[in-house]
mmCIF file of C-alpha atoms in Angstrom:
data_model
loop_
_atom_site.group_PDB
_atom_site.id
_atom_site.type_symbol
_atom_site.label_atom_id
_atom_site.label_comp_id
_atom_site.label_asym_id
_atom_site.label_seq_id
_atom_site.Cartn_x
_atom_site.Cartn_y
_atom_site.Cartn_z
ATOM 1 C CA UNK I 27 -10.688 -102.017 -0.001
ATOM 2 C CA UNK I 28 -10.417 -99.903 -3.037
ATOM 3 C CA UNK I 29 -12.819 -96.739 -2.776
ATOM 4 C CA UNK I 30 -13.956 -95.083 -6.412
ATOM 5 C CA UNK I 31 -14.395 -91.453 -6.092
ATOM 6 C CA UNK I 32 -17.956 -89.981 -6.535
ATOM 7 C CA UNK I 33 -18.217 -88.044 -9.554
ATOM 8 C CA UNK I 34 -21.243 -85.948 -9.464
ATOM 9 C CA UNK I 35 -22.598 -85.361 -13.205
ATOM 10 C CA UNK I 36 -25.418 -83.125 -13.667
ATOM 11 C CA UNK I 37 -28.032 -85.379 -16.082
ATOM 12 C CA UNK I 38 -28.803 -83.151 -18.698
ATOM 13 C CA UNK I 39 -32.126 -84.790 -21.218
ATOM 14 C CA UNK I 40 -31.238 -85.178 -24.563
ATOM 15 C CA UNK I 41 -34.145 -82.704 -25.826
ATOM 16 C CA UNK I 42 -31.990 -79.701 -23.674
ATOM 17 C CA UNK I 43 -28.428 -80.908 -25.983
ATOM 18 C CA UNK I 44 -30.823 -80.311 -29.516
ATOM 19 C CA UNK I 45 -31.721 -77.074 -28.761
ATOM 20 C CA UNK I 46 -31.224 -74.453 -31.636
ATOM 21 C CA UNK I 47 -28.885 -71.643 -30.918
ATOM 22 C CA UNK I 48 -30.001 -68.063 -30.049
ATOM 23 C CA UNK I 49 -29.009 -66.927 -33.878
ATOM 24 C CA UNK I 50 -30.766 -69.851 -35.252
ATOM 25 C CA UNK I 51 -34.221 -68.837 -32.743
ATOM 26 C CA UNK I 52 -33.705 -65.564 -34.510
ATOM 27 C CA UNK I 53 -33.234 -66.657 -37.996
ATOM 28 C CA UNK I 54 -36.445 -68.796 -37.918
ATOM 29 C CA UNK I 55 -38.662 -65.616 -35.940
ATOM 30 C CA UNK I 56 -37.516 -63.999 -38.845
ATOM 31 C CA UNK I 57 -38.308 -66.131 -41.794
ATOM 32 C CA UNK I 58 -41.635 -66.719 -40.145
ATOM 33 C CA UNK I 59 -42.799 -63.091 -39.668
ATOM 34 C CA UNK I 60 -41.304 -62.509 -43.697
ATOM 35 C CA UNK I 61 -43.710 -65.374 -44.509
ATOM 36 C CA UNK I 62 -46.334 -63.687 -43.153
ATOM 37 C CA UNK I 63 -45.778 -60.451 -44.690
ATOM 38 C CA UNK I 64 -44.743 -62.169 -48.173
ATOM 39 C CA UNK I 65 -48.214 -63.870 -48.040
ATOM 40 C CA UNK I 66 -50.282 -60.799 -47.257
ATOM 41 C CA UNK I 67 -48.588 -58.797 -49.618
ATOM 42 C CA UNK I 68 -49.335 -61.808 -52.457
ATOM 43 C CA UNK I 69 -52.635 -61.912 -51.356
ATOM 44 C CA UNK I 70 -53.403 -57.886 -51.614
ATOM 45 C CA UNK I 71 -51.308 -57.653 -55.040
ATOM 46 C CA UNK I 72 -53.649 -60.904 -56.078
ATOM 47 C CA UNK I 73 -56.603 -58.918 -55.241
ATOM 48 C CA UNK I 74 -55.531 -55.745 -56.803
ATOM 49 C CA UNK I 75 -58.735 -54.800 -59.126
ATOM 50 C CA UNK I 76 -57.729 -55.743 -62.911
ATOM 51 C CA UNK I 77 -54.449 -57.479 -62.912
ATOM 52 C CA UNK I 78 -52.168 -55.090 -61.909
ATOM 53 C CA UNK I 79 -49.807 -58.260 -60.810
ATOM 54 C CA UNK I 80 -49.314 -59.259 -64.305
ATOM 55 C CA UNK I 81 -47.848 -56.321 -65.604
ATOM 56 C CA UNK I 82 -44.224 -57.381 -64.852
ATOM 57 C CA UNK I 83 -41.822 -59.045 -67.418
ATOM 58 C CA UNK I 84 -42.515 -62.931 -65.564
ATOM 59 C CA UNK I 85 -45.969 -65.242 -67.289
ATOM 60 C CA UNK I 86 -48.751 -65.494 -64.675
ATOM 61 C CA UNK I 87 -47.935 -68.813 -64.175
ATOM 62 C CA UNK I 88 -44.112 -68.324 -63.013
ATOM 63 C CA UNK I 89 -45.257 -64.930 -61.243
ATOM 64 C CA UNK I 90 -47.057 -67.974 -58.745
ATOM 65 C CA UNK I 91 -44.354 -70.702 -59.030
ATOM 66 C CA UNK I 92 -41.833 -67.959 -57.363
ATOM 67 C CA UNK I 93 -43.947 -66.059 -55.706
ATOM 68 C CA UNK I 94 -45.029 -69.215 -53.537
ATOM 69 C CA UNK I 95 -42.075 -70.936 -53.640
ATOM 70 C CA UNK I 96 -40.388 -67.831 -51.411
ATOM 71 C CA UNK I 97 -43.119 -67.985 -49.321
ATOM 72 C CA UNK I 98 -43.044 -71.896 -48.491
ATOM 73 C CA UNK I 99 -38.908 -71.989 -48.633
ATOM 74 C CA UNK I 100 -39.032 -68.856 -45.419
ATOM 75 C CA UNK I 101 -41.551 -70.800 -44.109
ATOM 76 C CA UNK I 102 -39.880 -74.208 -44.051
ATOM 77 C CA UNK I 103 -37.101 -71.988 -42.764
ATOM 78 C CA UNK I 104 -39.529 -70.646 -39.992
ATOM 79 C CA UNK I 105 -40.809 -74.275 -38.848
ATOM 80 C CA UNK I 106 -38.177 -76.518 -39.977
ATOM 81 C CA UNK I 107 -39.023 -80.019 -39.639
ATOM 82 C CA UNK I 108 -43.126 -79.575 -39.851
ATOM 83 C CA UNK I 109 -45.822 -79.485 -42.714
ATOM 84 C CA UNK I 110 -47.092 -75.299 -41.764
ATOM 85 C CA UNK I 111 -45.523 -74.138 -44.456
ATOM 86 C CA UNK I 112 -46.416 -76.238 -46.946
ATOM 87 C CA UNK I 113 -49.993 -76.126 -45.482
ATOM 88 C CA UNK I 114 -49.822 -72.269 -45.015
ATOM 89 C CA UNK I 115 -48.411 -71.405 -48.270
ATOM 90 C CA UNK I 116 -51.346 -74.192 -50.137
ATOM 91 C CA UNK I 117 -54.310 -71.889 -47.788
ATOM 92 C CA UNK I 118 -53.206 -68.714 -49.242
ATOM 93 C CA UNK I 119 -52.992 -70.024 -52.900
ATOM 94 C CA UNK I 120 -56.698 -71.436 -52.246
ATOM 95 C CA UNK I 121 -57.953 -68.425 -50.465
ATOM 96 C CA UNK I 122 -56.236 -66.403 -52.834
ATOM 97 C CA UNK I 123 -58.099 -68.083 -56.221
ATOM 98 C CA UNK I 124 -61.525 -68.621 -54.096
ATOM 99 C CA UNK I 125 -61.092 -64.570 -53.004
ATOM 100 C CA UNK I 126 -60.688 -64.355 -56.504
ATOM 101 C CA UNK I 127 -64.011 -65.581 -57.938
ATOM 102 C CA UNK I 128 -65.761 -64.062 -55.308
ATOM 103 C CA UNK I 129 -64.807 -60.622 -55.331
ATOM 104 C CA UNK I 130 -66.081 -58.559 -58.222
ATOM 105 C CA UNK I 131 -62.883 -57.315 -59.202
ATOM 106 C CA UNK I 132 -62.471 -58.054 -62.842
ATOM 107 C CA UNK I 133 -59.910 -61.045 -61.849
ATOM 108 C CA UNK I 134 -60.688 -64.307 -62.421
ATOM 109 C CA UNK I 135 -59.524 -67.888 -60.266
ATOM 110 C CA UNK I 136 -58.050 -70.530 -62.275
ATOM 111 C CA UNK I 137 -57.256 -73.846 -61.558
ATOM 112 C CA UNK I 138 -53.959 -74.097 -63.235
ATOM 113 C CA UNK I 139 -52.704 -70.999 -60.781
ATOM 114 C CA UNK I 140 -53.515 -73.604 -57.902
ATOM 115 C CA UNK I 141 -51.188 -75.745 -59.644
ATOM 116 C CA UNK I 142 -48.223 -73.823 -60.191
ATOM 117 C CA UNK I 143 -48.260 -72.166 -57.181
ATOM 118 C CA UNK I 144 -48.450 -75.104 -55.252
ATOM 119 C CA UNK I 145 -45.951 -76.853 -57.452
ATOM 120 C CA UNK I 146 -43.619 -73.487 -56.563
ATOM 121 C CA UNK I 147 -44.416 -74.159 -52.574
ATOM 122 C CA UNK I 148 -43.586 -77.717 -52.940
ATOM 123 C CA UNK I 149 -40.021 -77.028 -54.892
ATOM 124 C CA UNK I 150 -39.527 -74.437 -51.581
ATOM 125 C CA UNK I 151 -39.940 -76.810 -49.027
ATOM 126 C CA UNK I 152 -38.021 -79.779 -50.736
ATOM 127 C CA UNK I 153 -34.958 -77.240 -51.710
ATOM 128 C CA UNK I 154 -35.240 -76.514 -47.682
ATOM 129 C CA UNK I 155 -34.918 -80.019 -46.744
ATOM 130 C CA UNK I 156 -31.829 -80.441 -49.245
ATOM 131 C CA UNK I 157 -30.521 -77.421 -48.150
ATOM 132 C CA UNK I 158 -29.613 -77.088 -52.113
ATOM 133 C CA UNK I 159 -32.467 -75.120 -52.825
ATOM 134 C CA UNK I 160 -31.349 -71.975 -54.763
ATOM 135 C CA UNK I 161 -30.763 -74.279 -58.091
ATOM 136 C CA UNK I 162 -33.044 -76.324 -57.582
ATOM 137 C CA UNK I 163 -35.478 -72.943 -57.191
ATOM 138 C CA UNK I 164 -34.050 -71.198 -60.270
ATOM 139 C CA UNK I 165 -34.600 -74.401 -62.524
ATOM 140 C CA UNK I 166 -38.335 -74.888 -61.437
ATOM 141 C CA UNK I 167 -38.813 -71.032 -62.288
ATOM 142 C CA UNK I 168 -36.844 -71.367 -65.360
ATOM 143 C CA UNK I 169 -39.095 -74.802 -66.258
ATOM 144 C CA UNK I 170 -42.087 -72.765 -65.362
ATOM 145 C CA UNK I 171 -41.348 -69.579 -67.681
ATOM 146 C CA UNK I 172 -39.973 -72.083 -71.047
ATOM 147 C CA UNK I 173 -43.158 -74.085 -70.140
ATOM 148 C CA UNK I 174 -46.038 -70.272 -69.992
ATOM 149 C CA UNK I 175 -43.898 -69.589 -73.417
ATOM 150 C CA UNK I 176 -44.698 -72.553 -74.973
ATOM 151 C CA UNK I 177 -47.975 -73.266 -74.073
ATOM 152 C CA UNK I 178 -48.487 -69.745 -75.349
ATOM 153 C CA UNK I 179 -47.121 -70.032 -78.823
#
């Protein structure tokens, strides 16, 4: 009679073998307390009495594309694989423009900031997803600046 040998294997579920690594844990706390911070710090600069966010060298309009585009590319980098960031970076755009014309601080909400900010927060997640996103970021700022310049002339 031929005998096989028991071999014991310990079952392991699949979920336990697609488990990120500590570093990667660590990368994504990070990215997702920067979001945080990124978006409060938008938010108070947005709120600043007078425009004191558009006194840099960047149009309005490409000071939201970037500035929401960082915030939804570190938070697709925070919860990869979900919709928070996009959904977290599209709240604080709308809170940010409703906070606007609410407040009586001389700043007023506009519906095309809505638009390029979200456009920015939706060129953050996709360049996450392709994992190509630095061009792809720089040409949708790039777009965004030739596009304030021209509209302007």
């Amino acid at each position: 009679m031929d005998h096989q040998r028991l071999r014991i294997v310990r079952y392991q579920p699949a979920a336990d073998r697609n488990q990120p690594t500590r570093t990667a844990l660590l990368e994504r706390a990070a990215a997702g307390v920067l979001t945080i911070m990124l978006g409060v710090a938008v938010l108070l600069v947005g709120l600043a009495p007078g425009g004191a966010a558009s006194e840099t060298s960047l149009g309005d309009k490409t000071q939201h594309f970037v500035a929401f585009g960082v915030i939804a590319r570190l938070g697709a980098t925070a919860w990869p694989g979900s919709r928070r960031a996009l959904v977290f970076a599209g709240l604080a755009c709308l809170g940010l423009e409703v906070l606007q014309a609410a407040l009586p601080l001389g700043r007023q909400a506009s519906f095309y900031d809505v638009v390029w900010s979200m456009s920015g927060a939706a060129v953050g997640v996709w360049g996450q997803k392709l994992k190509q996103g630095g061009a792809l970021f720089v040409l949708g700022a790039a777009a965004a600046s030739f596009l304030e310049i021209w509209l302007q002339a």
